[in-house]
Tab-separated table of C-alpha atoms in Angstrom:
chain	number	residue	atom	x	y	z
A	1	UNK	CA	124.866	98.311	91.355
A	2	UNK	CA	127.947	100.251	92.397
A	3	UNK	CA	127.261	103.383	90.354
A	4	UNK	CA	125.322	105.596	92.748
A	5	UNK	CA	125.239	109.308	93.493
A	6	UNK	CA	124.075	111.636	96.227
A	7	UNK	CA	120.832	113.215	95.059
A	8	UNK	CA	121.244	116.083	97.514
A	9	UNK	CA	124.527	117.007	95.844
A	10	UNK	CA	123.325	116.306	92.296
A	11	UNK	CA	120.290	118.590	92.695
A	12	UNK	CA	121.769	121.040	95.179
A	13	UNK	CA	120.649	123.998	93.078
A	14	UNK	CA	117.019	122.908	93.204
A	15	UNK	CA	114.484	120.716	91.443
A	16	UNK	CA	113.356	123.157	88.751
A	17	UNK	CA	114.976	123.104	85.296
A	18	UNK	CA	114.131	126.320	83.463
A	19	UNK	CA	115.857	127.822	80.430
A	20	UNK	CA	118.704	125.338	80.715
A	21	UNK	CA	119.509	125.674	84.428
A	22	UNK	CA	118.610	123.998	87.684
A	23	UNK	CA	117.103	126.425	90.163
A	24	UNK	CA	115.037	126.502	93.327
A	25	UNK	CA	111.295	126.900	93.532
A	26	UNK	CA	109.470	129.981	94.756
A	27	UNK	CA	106.322	128.574	96.382
A	28	UNK	CA	107.635	128.899	99.930
A	29	UNK	CA	106.721	125.253	100.576
A	30	UNK	CA	109.130	122.344	100.950
A	31	UNK	CA	108.650	118.850	99.556
A	32	UNK	CA	110.364	115.798	101.035
A	33	UNK	CA	111.257	113.011	98.636
A	34	UNK	CA	111.036	109.685	100.464
A	35	UNK	CA	112.623	106.347	99.641
A	36	UNK	CA	109.541	104.090	99.775
A	37	UNK	CA	111.684	101.052	100.622
A	38	UNK	CA	112.896	102.565	103.896
A	39	UNK	CA	110.571	105.450	104.669
A	40	UNK	CA	113.609	107.755	104.883
A	41	UNK	CA	113.760	111.244	103.367
A	42	UNK	CA	116.502	111.341	100.736
A	43	UNK	CA	115.988	114.870	99.370
A	44	UNK	CA	114.072	118.031	100.195
A	45	UNK	CA	113.398	120.934	97.892
A	46	UNK	CA	111.221	124.009	97.472
A	47	UNK	CA	108.218	123.360	95.266
A	48	UNK	CA	107.532	125.333	92.132
A	49	UNK	CA	105.014	128.129	92.460
A	50	UNK	CA	103.012	129.938	89.809
A	51	UNK	CA	105.919	132.337	89.162
A	52	UNK	CA	108.147	129.364	88.271
A	53	UNK	CA	105.533	128.029	85.877
A	54	UNK	CA	105.274	131.453	84.246
A	55	UNK	CA	109.071	131.594	83.871
A	56	UNK	CA	109.193	128.109	82.355
A	57	UNK	CA	106.388	128.866	79.906
A	58	UNK	CA	108.090	132.100	78.894
A	59	UNK	CA	111.374	130.248	78.341
A	60	UNK	CA	109.539	127.732	76.156
A	61	UNK	CA	107.755	130.515	74.288
A	62	UNK	CA	111.042	132.291	73.585
A	63	UNK	CA	112.662	129.046	72.375
A	64	UNK	CA	109.807	128.084	70.069
A	65	UNK	CA	110.603	130.164	66.947
A	66	UNK	CA	114.084	128.679	66.594
A	67	UNK	CA	113.165	125.096	67.474
A	68	UNK	CA	109.870	125.107	65.592
A	69	UNK	CA	111.680	126.525	62.567
A	70	UNK	CA	114.450	123.926	62.598
A	71	UNK	CA	114.408	121.381	59.811
A	72	UNK	CA	113.286	117.822	60.547
A	73	UNK	CA	116.875	116.728	59.950
A	74	UNK	CA	118.205	119.179	62.519
A	75	UNK	CA	115.701	118.045	65.128
A	76	UNK	CA	116.473	114.429	64.271
A	77	UNK	CA	120.210	114.935	64.765
A	78	UNK	CA	119.617	116.448	68.202
A	79	UNK	CA	117.367	113.580	69.229
A	80	UNK	CA	119.936	111.022	68.078
A	81	UNK	CA	122.473	112.728	70.349
A	82	UNK	CA	119.853	112.777	73.098
A	83	UNK	CA	119.372	108.997	72.828
A	84	UNK	CA	123.152	108.558	73.085
A	85	UNK	CA	123.304	110.845	76.140
A	86	UNK	CA	120.573	108.844	77.856
A	87	UNK	CA	122.491	105.630	77.143
A	88	UNK	CA	125.578	107.180	78.765
A	89	UNK	CA	123.464	108.020	81.834
A	90	UNK	CA	121.763	104.600	82.025
A	91	UNK	CA	123.237	103.646	85.412
A	92	UNK	CA	122.351	106.988	86.999
A	93	UNK	CA	118.843	106.874	85.569
A	94	UNK	CA	118.231	103.335	86.845
A	95	UNK	CA	119.583	104.164	90.292
A	96	UNK	CA	117.528	107.351	90.580
A	97	UNK	CA	114.349	105.611	89.399
A	98	UNK	CA	114.706	102.774	91.901
A	99	UNK	CA	115.629	105.100	94.754
A	100	UNK	CA	112.747	107.443	94.051
A	101	UNK	CA	110.057	104.858	93.303
A	102	UNK	CA	111.186	101.664	95.039
A	103	UNK	CA	111.313	99.760	91.738
A	104	UNK	CA	113.427	96.609	91.718
A	105	UNK	CA	116.677	97.539	90.020
A	106	UNK	CA	116.155	94.801	87.455
A	107	UNK	CA	112.919	96.527	86.383
A	108	UNK	CA	114.653	99.894	86.076
A	109	UNK	CA	117.606	98.359	84.230
A	110	UNK	CA	115.635	96.091	81.915
A	111	UNK	CA	112.418	98.045	81.291
A	112	UNK	CA	112.266	101.713	82.271
A	113	UNK	CA	115.701	102.866	81.140
A	114	UNK	CA	116.144	100.904	77.888
A	115	UNK	CA	112.546	101.640	76.941
A	116	UNK	CA	113.128	105.366	77.331
A	117	UNK	CA	116.360	105.245	75.342
A	118	UNK	CA	114.551	103.347	72.599
A	119	UNK	CA	111.779	105.968	72.585
A	120	UNK	CA	114.393	108.672	72.007
A	121	UNK	CA	115.963	106.703	69.180
A	122	UNK	CA	112.552	106.082	67.607
A	123	UNK	CA	111.524	109.744	67.661
A	124	UNK	CA	114.907	110.755	66.290
A	125	UNK	CA	113.897	108.878	63.143
A	126	UNK	CA	110.223	109.810	63.300
A	127	UNK	CA	111.107	113.523	63.316
A	128	UNK	CA	111.952	113.168	59.614
A	129	UNK	CA	108.640	111.500	58.733
A	130	UNK	CA	105.939	114.034	59.541
A	131	UNK	CA	103.682	113.115	56.653
A	132	UNK	CA	100.398	114.389	55.256
A	133	UNK	CA	98.174	113.690	52.295
A	134	UNK	CA	99.943	113.852	48.943
A	135	UNK	CA	99.888	117.223	47.166
A	136	UNK	CA	97.453	117.135	44.306
A	137	UNK	CA	94.577	118.675	42.372
A	138	UNK	CA	91.588	117.623	44.445
A	139	UNK	CA	89.781	120.518	42.782
A	140	UNK	CA	90.354	120.841	39.030
A	141	UNK	CA	91.531	124.437	39.397
A	142	UNK	CA	93.656	124.171	42.526
A	143	UNK	CA	96.614	122.356	44.037
A	144	UNK	CA	96.278	121.383	47.686
A	145	UNK	CA	99.118	120.789	50.133
A	146	UNK	CA	98.996	119.566	53.742
A	147	UNK	CA	101.390	121.084	56.243
A	148	UNK	CA	102.001	119.646	59.691
A	149	UNK	CA	103.019	122.452	61.995
A	150	UNK	CA	104.010	122.441	65.661
A	151	UNK	CA	101.474	123.858	68.089
A	152	UNK	CA	103.810	125.968	70.222
A	153	UNK	CA	104.286	125.489	73.967
A	154	UNK	CA	103.051	122.169	75.346
A	155	UNK	CA	102.298	121.818	79.059
A	156	UNK	CA	102.533	118.204	80.222
A	157	UNK	CA	101.810	116.584	83.575
A	158	UNK	CA	103.263	113.164	84.348
A	159	UNK	CA	102.468	110.663	87.152
A	160	UNK	CA	104.687	109.058	89.778
A	161	UNK	CA	104.524	105.411	88.699
A	162	UNK	CA	106.881	105.620	85.699
A	163	UNK	CA	108.613	109.007	86.038
A	164	UNK	CA	111.324	108.379	83.446
A	165	UNK	CA	109.144	106.696	80.845
A	166	UNK	CA	106.383	109.253	81.259
A	167	UNK	CA	108.910	112.058	80.756
A	168	UNK	CA	109.982	110.333	77.546
A	169	UNK	CA	106.420	109.729	76.357
A	170	UNK	CA	105.478	113.368	76.946
A	171	UNK	CA	108.615	115.142	75.807
A	172	UNK	CA	109.879	113.198	72.802
A	173	UNK	CA	106.939	113.389	70.361
A	174	UNK	CA	106.330	117.001	71.329
A	175	UNK	CA	109.859	118.181	70.580
A	176	UNK	CA	110.288	115.873	67.573
A	177	UNK	CA	107.321	117.697	66.029
A	178	UNK	CA	108.923	121.086	66.740
A	179	UNK	CA	107.101	122.120	69.913
A	180	UNK	CA	108.698	123.335	73.116
A	181	UNK	CA	107.548	121.913	76.427
A	182	UNK	CA	107.100	122.464	80.138
A	183	UNK	CA	106.832	119.158	82.004
A	184	UNK	CA	105.494	118.885	85.538
A	185	UNK	CA	106.509	115.547	87.049
A	186	UNK	CA	104.821	114.334	90.204
A	187	UNK	CA	106.339	116.332	93.029
A	188	UNK	CA	107.297	113.127	94.897
A	189	UNK	CA	109.284	111.702	91.941
A	190	UNK	CA	111.335	114.480	90.305
A	191	UNK	CA	114.758	112.830	89.952
A	192	UNK	CA	114.719	111.147	86.569
A	193	UNK	CA	112.834	113.974	84.871
A	194	UNK	CA	115.638	116.317	85.924
A	195	UNK	CA	118.315	113.882	84.731
A	196	UNK	CA	116.379	113.512	81.474
A	197	UNK	CA	116.412	117.290	80.925
A	198	UNK	CA	120.112	117.535	81.737
A	199	UNK	CA	120.900	114.786	79.206
A	200	UNK	CA	118.910	116.702	76.586
A	201	UNK	CA	120.897	119.845	77.271
A	202	UNK	CA	124.149	117.934	76.990
A	203	UNK	CA	122.947	116.605	73.630
A	204	UNK	CA	122.543	120.142	72.326
A	205	UNK	CA	118.827	120.755	72.785
A	206	UNK	CA	118.529	124.551	72.920
A	207	UNK	CA	117.807	126.109	76.303
A	208	UNK	CA	114.093	126.577	76.889
A	209	UNK	CA	112.941	123.786	74.584
A	210	UNK	CA	112.542	121.461	77.586
A	211	UNK	CA	111.708	122.808	81.035
A	212	UNK	CA	110.833	120.976	84.267
A	213	UNK	CA	108.685	122.439	87.050
A	214	UNK	CA	108.471	120.247	90.128
A	215	UNK	CA	105.424	121.411	91.982
A	216	UNK	CA	102.068	120.455	93.422
A	217	UNK	CA	99.056	119.922	91.213
A	218	UNK	CA	96.873	122.622	92.739
A	219	UNK	CA	99.556	125.277	92.255
A	220	UNK	CA	101.985	124.451	89.481
A	221	UNK	CA	99.754	121.951	87.695
A	222	UNK	CA	96.643	124.095	87.479
A	223	UNK	CA	98.655	127.160	86.474
A	224	UNK	CA	100.335	125.184	83.695
A	225	UNK	CA	97.069	123.751	82.350
A	226	UNK	CA	95.320	127.101	82.395
A	227	UNK	CA	98.220	129.218	81.144
A	228	UNK	CA	97.150	131.315	78.142
A	229	UNK	CA	100.500	130.784	76.373
A	230	UNK	CA	100.240	126.994	76.544
A	231	UNK	CA	98.761	125.608	73.327
A	232	UNK	CA	98.247	122.036	74.492
A	233	UNK	CA	97.949	120.033	77.690
A	234	UNK	CA	98.984	116.387	77.914
A	235	UNK	CA	98.074	114.659	81.179
A	236	UNK	CA	98.607	111.134	82.476
A	237	UNK	CA	97.023	110.230	85.789
A	238	UNK	CA	93.760	109.301	87.428
A	239	UNK	CA	90.406	109.787	85.741
A	240	UNK	CA	89.229	112.019	88.589
A	241	UNK	CA	92.139	114.440	88.177
A	242	UNK	CA	91.839	114.168	84.391
A	243	UNK	CA	88.328	115.573	84.619
A	244	UNK	CA	89.665	118.563	86.534
A	245	UNK	CA	92.430	119.062	83.950
A	246	UNK	CA	89.822	119.025	81.180
A	247	UNK	CA	87.716	121.623	82.972
A	248	UNK	CA	90.659	124.011	83.306
A	249	UNK	CA	91.911	123.436	79.751
A	250	UNK	CA	88.468	124.245	78.371
A	251	UNK	CA	88.821	127.786	79.683
A	252	UNK	CA	91.506	128.572	77.104
A	253	UNK	CA	90.284	126.172	74.381
A	254	UNK	CA	93.596	124.326	74.104
A	255	UNK	CA	94.442	120.941	72.612
A	256	UNK	CA	93.978	118.180	75.195
A	257	UNK	CA	95.447	114.689	75.484
A	258	UNK	CA	94.393	112.498	78.413
A	259	UNK	CA	95.747	109.088	79.400
A	260	UNK	CA	93.767	108.142	82.482
A	261	UNK	CA	92.945	105.180	84.695
A	262	UNK	CA	92.518	101.550	83.779
A	263	UNK	CA	91.078	98.297	85.053
A	264	UNK	CA	92.448	95.849	82.530
A	265	UNK	CA	90.593	92.558	82.010
A	266	UNK	CA	92.553	89.332	81.506
A	267	UNK	CA	90.192	86.936	79.703
A	268	UNK	CA	91.133	83.247	79.769
A	269	UNK	CA	89.107	80.973	77.489
A	270	UNK	CA	88.827	77.256	78.213
A	271	UNK	CA	91.262	76.234	75.456
A	272	UNK	CA	94.048	78.532	76.679
A	273	UNK	CA	97.504	77.323	77.646
A	274	UNK	CA	96.883	77.277	81.391
A	275	UNK	CA	100.526	77.505	82.438
A	276	UNK	CA	101.117	80.460	80.121
A	277	UNK	CA	97.993	82.202	81.419
A	278	UNK	CA	99.004	81.681	85.056
A	279	UNK	CA	102.482	83.087	84.475
A	280	UNK	CA	101.078	85.945	82.397
A	281	UNK	CA	98.561	86.843	85.082
A	282	UNK	CA	101.143	86.979	87.870
A	283	UNK	CA	103.624	88.994	85.818
A	284	UNK	CA	100.923	91.239	84.342
A	285	UNK	CA	99.347	92.022	87.693
A	286	UNK	CA	102.545	92.556	89.687
A	287	UNK	CA	104.728	94.585	87.328
A	288	UNK	CA	105.833	97.773	89.072
A	289	UNK	CA	104.067	96.444	92.184
A	290	UNK	CA	100.789	96.691	90.272
A	291	UNK	CA	101.193	100.461	89.911
A	292	UNK	CA	100.558	100.354	86.194
A	293	UNK	CA	97.404	101.576	84.503
A	294	UNK	CA	97.565	98.644	82.070
A	295	UNK	CA	98.274	96.003	84.737
A	296	UNK	CA	96.092	92.897	84.732
A	297	UNK	CA	93.575	93.557	87.497
A	298	UNK	CA	90.468	91.504	86.568
A	299	UNK	CA	91.018	87.892	85.492
A	300	UNK	CA	87.938	86.303	83.909
A	301	UNK	CA	88.481	82.566	83.546
A	302	UNK	CA	86.134	80.186	81.754
A	303	UNK	CA	84.778	77.735	84.303
A	304	UNK	CA	86.606	74.536	83.175
A	305	UNK	CA	89.975	76.220	83.942
A	306	UNK	CA	88.875	78.390	86.850
A	307	UNK	CA	89.919	76.270	89.858
A	308	UNK	CA	93.271	75.322	88.351
A	309	UNK	CA	93.952	78.955	87.436
A	310	UNK	CA	93.194	80.188	90.971
A	311	UNK	CA	95.430	77.515	92.471
A	312	UNK	CA	98.236	78.129	90.000
A	313	UNK	CA	98.239	81.904	90.438
A	314	UNK	CA	98.187	81.604	94.249
A	315	UNK	CA	101.126	79.181	94.202
A	316	UNK	CA	103.187	81.335	91.838
A	317	UNK	CA	102.435	84.556	93.730
A	318	UNK	CA	103.750	82.892	96.886
A	319	UNK	CA	107.189	82.521	95.247
A	320	UNK	CA	107.556	86.236	94.412
A	321	UNK	CA	110.437	87.734	96.402
A	322	UNK	CA	109.903	91.054	98.194
A	323	UNK	CA	113.018	92.901	99.256
A	324	UNK	CA	115.558	95.675	98.845
A	325	UNK	CA	115.021	97.287	95.418
A	326	UNK	CA	118.790	97.273	94.845
A	327	UNK	CA	119.104	93.537	95.419
A	328	UNK	CA	119.193	92.023	91.892
A	329	UNK	CA	117.166	89.056	93.133
A	330	UNK	CA	114.246	91.187	94.380
A	331	UNK	CA	111.078	90.638	92.345
A	332	UNK	CA	108.691	93.095	94.017
A	333	UNK	CA	109.484	96.440	95.547
A	334	UNK	CA	107.354	98.645	97.784
A	335	UNK	CA	104.447	100.774	96.716
A	336	UNK	CA	105.247	104.438	96.158
A	337	UNK	CA	104.313	105.473	99.708
A	338	UNK	CA	102.786	104.258	102.942
A	339	UNK	CA	99.688	106.240	102.016
A	340	UNK	CA	99.323	104.276	98.787
A	341	UNK	CA	100.055	100.998	100.619
A	342	UNK	CA	97.286	101.755	103.113
A	343	UNK	CA	94.903	102.653	100.286
A	344	UNK	CA	95.539	99.293	98.608
A	345	UNK	CA	95.165	97.468	101.923
A	346	UNK	CA	91.833	99.219	102.461
A	347	UNK	CA	90.418	97.785	99.225
A	348	UNK	CA	91.479	94.276	100.231
A	349	UNK	CA	90.278	94.583	103.821
A	350	UNK	CA	86.851	95.785	102.706
A	351	UNK	CA	86.655	92.920	100.213
A	352	UNK	CA	86.994	90.368	103.023
A	353	UNK	CA	83.360	91.061	103.798
A	354	UNK	CA	82.148	89.759	100.425
A	355	UNK	CA	85.014	87.790	98.850
A	356	UNK	CA	87.909	85.462	99.673
A	357	UNK	CA	91.532	86.562	99.925
A	358	UNK	CA	93.227	83.473	98.511
A	359	UNK	CA	96.790	84.620	99.148
A	360	UNK	CA	98.542	87.763	100.344
A	361	UNK	CA	96.403	90.562	101.690
A	362	UNK	CA	98.945	91.859	104.189
A	363	UNK	CA	102.061	93.937	104.653
A	364	UNK	CA	105.203	91.978	105.542
A	365	UNK	CA	106.871	92.282	108.926
A	366	UNK	CA	110.524	92.421	109.888
A	367	UNK	CA	112.880	94.782	108.109
A	368	UNK	CA	110.425	95.300	105.258
A	369	UNK	CA	107.891	96.826	107.674
A	370	UNK	CA	109.809	100.113	107.396
A	371	UNK	CA	108.903	100.361	103.728
A	372	UNK	CA	105.584	100.576	101.886
A	373	UNK	CA	105.500	96.877	101.021
A	374	UNK	CA	102.411	94.751	100.412
A	375	UNK	CA	102.318	91.081	99.538
A	376	UNK	CA	101.044	89.872	96.148
A	377	UNK	CA	97.321	89.356	96.607
A	378	UNK	CA	94.715	87.217	94.869
A	379	UNK	CA	91.021	87.763	95.583
A	380	UNK	CA	88.271	85.359	94.452
A	381	UNK	CA	84.505	85.208	94.824
A	382	UNK	CA	83.795	88.919	94.405
A	383	UNK	CA	80.693	90.059	92.549
A	384	UNK	CA	81.093	91.877	89.235
A	385	UNK	CA	79.581	95.071	90.683
A	386	UNK	CA	81.756	95.074	93.813
A	387	UNK	CA	84.242	97.828	94.591
A	388	UNK	CA	87.315	95.642	94.158
A	389	UNK	CA	86.214	94.641	90.645
A	390	UNK	CA	85.096	98.068	89.466
A	391	UNK	CA	87.596	100.501	91.037
A	392	UNK	CA	91.243	101.051	90.142
A	393	UNK	CA	93.350	99.766	93.052
A	394	UNK	CA	96.842	100.489	91.706
A	395	UNK	CA	98.617	97.826	93.709
A	396	UNK	CA	99.680	94.146	93.591
A	397	UNK	CA	96.114	92.827	93.664
A	398	UNK	CA	94.433	90.537	91.131
A	399	UNK	CA	90.721	89.663	91.292
A	400	UNK	CA	89.561	86.485	89.562
A	401	UNK	CA	85.985	85.674	88.467
A	402	UNK	CA	84.555	82.734	86.470
A	403	UNK	CA	82.458	82.905	83.300
A	404	UNK	CA	80.605	80.351	81.202
A	405	UNK	CA	79.983	81.425	77.595
A	406	UNK	CA	82.286	83.482	75.389
A	407	UNK	CA	79.543	86.098	75.189
A	408	UNK	CA	79.567	86.419	78.976
A	409	UNK	CA	83.343	86.669	79.196
A	410	UNK	CA	83.537	89.516	76.704
A	411	UNK	CA	80.577	91.291	78.285
A	412	UNK	CA	82.216	91.116	81.720
A	413	UNK	CA	85.488	92.401	80.295
A	414	UNK	CA	83.684	95.492	78.965
A	415	UNK	CA	81.683	96.038	82.153
A	416	UNK	CA	83.692	98.873	83.751
A	417	UNK	CA	83.999	102.579	82.910
A	418	UNK	CA	87.582	102.031	81.741
A	419	UNK	CA	89.022	100.984	78.390
A	420	UNK	CA	92.793	101.259	78.414
A	421	UNK	CA	94.115	97.728	77.937
A	422	UNK	CA	93.037	94.077	77.966
A	423	UNK	CA	94.259	90.626	77.019
A	424	UNK	CA	92.664	87.470	75.613
A	425	UNK	CA	94.080	83.974	76.113
A	426	UNK	CA	93.156	81.172	73.721
A	427	UNK	CA	94.641	78.829	71.111
A	428	UNK	CA	91.690	79.559	68.805
A	429	UNK	CA	92.396	82.364	66.334
A	430	UNK	CA	88.682	83.019	65.835
A	431	UNK	CA	88.078	83.397	69.561
A	432	UNK	CA	90.959	85.789	70.001
A	433	UNK	CA	89.995	87.622	66.822
A	434	UNK	CA	86.525	88.206	68.213
A	435	UNK	CA	87.958	89.366	71.541
A	436	UNK	CA	90.254	91.901	69.877
A	437	UNK	CA	87.304	93.300	67.936
A	438	UNK	CA	84.744	93.393	70.726
A	439	UNK	CA	86.708	94.286	73.847
A	440	UNK	CA	86.620	98.083	74.053
A	441	UNK	CA	90.183	99.059	74.910
A	442	UNK	CA	93.050	100.982	73.373
A	443	UNK	CA	95.253	97.880	73.371
A	444	UNK	CA	94.310	94.200	73.375
A	445	UNK	CA	97.104	91.674	73.774
A	446	UNK	CA	96.681	88.059	72.650
A	447	UNK	CA	98.339	85.409	74.843
A	448	UNK	CA	100.438	88.049	76.586
A	449	UNK	CA	99.865	91.108	78.768
A	450	UNK	CA	101.967	94.287	79.272
A	451	UNK	CA	104.609	94.507	76.483
A	452	UNK	CA	104.880	97.882	74.759
A	453	UNK	CA	107.023	99.023	71.843
A	454	UNK	CA	107.987	102.460	70.596
A	455	UNK	CA	106.525	101.892	67.128
A	456	UNK	CA	102.989	101.210	68.388
A	457	UNK	CA	100.574	103.613	70.136
A	458	UNK	CA	99.442	103.594	73.744
A	459	UNK	CA	96.154	105.188	74.778
A	460	UNK	CA	92.645	104.339	75.845
A	461	UNK	CA	88.922	104.654	75.345
A	462	UNK	CA	85.925	105.483	77.555
A	463	UNK	CA	86.971	106.840	80.973
A	464	UNK	CA	90.584	105.934	80.222
A	465	UNK	CA	90.880	109.061	78.098
A	466	UNK	CA	91.823	109.802	74.509
A	467	UNK	CA	94.900	110.403	72.397
A	468	UNK	CA	98.046	108.351	71.875
A	469	UNK	CA	101.525	108.213	73.362
A	470	UNK	CA	104.494	106.712	71.507
A	471	UNK	CA	104.558	105.800	67.800
A	472	UNK	CA	104.007	108.067	64.815
A	473	UNK	CA	100.345	108.267	65.846
A	474	UNK	CA	101.388	110.557	68.710
A	475	UNK	CA	102.103	113.286	66.150
A	476	UNK	CA	98.315	113.576	65.764
A	477	UNK	CA	98.367	115.061	69.266
A	478	UNK	CA	101.352	117.372	68.825
A	479	UNK	CA	100.873	118.882	65.357
A	480	UNK	CA	98.373	121.170	63.694
A	481	UNK	CA	97.229	120.018	60.268
A	482	UNK	CA	97.029	122.957	57.887
A	483	UNK	CA	95.528	122.892	54.395
A	484	UNK	CA	97.183	125.210	51.870
A	485	UNK	CA	95.344	125.702	48.525
A	486	UNK	CA	96.859	127.295	45.405
A	487	UNK	CA	94.855	128.628	42.454
A	488	UNK	CA	96.217	127.236	39.187
A	489	UNK	CA	94.123	129.232	36.672
A	490	UNK	CA	95.237	132.874	36.961
A	491	UNK	CA	91.636	133.730	36.043
A	492	UNK	CA	90.415	136.975	37.590
A	493	UNK	CA	86.739	136.080	37.715
A	494	UNK	CA	86.242	132.530	38.901
A	495	UNK	CA	83.094	130.615	38.019
A	496	UNK	CA	82.029	130.463	41.630
A	497	UNK	CA	82.062	134.301	41.906
A	498	UNK	CA	78.680	134.360	40.166
A	499	UNK	CA	77.116	133.184	43.430
A	500	UNK	CA	77.984	136.646	44.762
A	501	UNK	CA	77.864	138.987	41.731
A	502	UNK	CA	76.957	136.810	38.763
A	503	UNK	CA	74.376	139.202	37.296
A	504	UNK	CA	77.002	141.876	36.580
A	505	UNK	CA	78.627	142.378	33.127
């Protein structure tokens, strides 16, 4: 890629985007943004403080009457221009995402950026299809109408693993429905959220409709969640932090949408296409260096295929190329930070005491030692109740366990607190049909794992949270359903009035 820019120059005014302008933070604390592939600081900025959050919320509150009162067609036109602006910025967005997160450039170019552009195009159309129940006489004497109305100011918090896509997932349905929004990206990955907001402004989104506060969770995040002028909180992140978000949001009784952790099972029945399952498991467990809440993390393989699956996955993992994220031939980039790399390594090192590390399980040496790299890792022989099977690792680690009966395989798949995503692998439509019904997850893929599309919802069950991103279903999160009822009789004294004063002449 030859289209690069200096982030220090691009964001010289600061990493806050409030009321249509970049500005500095006011917390008095500086955040370094580090390239995880080299360990080098590429940008430093002052974090948002509570005063910045208040200013962003006020800007959103001031912008709401105009934007919330715009027609669906007007909002749709703006979002169509927004999608076009994002397409114009595709190279910058891909570069910034890979620099900030260490993603291989082919992942940014082929997944993150086009997916976000497609989301914008989808919601440009969806803005004109906010539907409710048909108007009608559900009571003989009245006509009922359903209105879908925007909530007001939405406060959203996004994670560091997919900064651009999470900005899109949070912002687009909210503004398509007529809300205004304050988005807090992870403080270590602010770049593409800021570029996203600038593209929206260029597309004609009114100032204040979209605001970005780049700050720490304990300051900016908690202030945003608890702000009395924020009508809804949307959070994507760990289950532990999600619980804290829910506690704070309860204090002001606001709408809450949580997309939390995952520990996706990958269930391979004995009639599955083994080669397809092996390739699916490696791709599904290593995408984004395993830093994906829907990544395949627990492979359950029916015993007749178990040994061949373990061997096949180990062999294929060994061919995955670690390297410079900007090399088009790099398959796997670094983890987001050395801290996260060490956390992942800790899970694997502790597992050596009760399981077998079949391949990987180490950080590479040489030039890559400067970055937060970790080799693709396969672990076998762990017990179902062990830490590495039950806890979210968020790295390039796949654990494989055998099962005998179909009943056992499905039971093992459901045996964690999480329920975000899963996959079932079989040539038998009845087997896969049963798996899709009985595995408790927000998404169950059949003979594939990971693909997402704008038209279909993403969201989990159990400790993975509730509510949906993407698709028209996301409007359930970002609109208030209002029932309006008209009397059709023009009768002064209704029949039901006698329950109050029926004995009067």
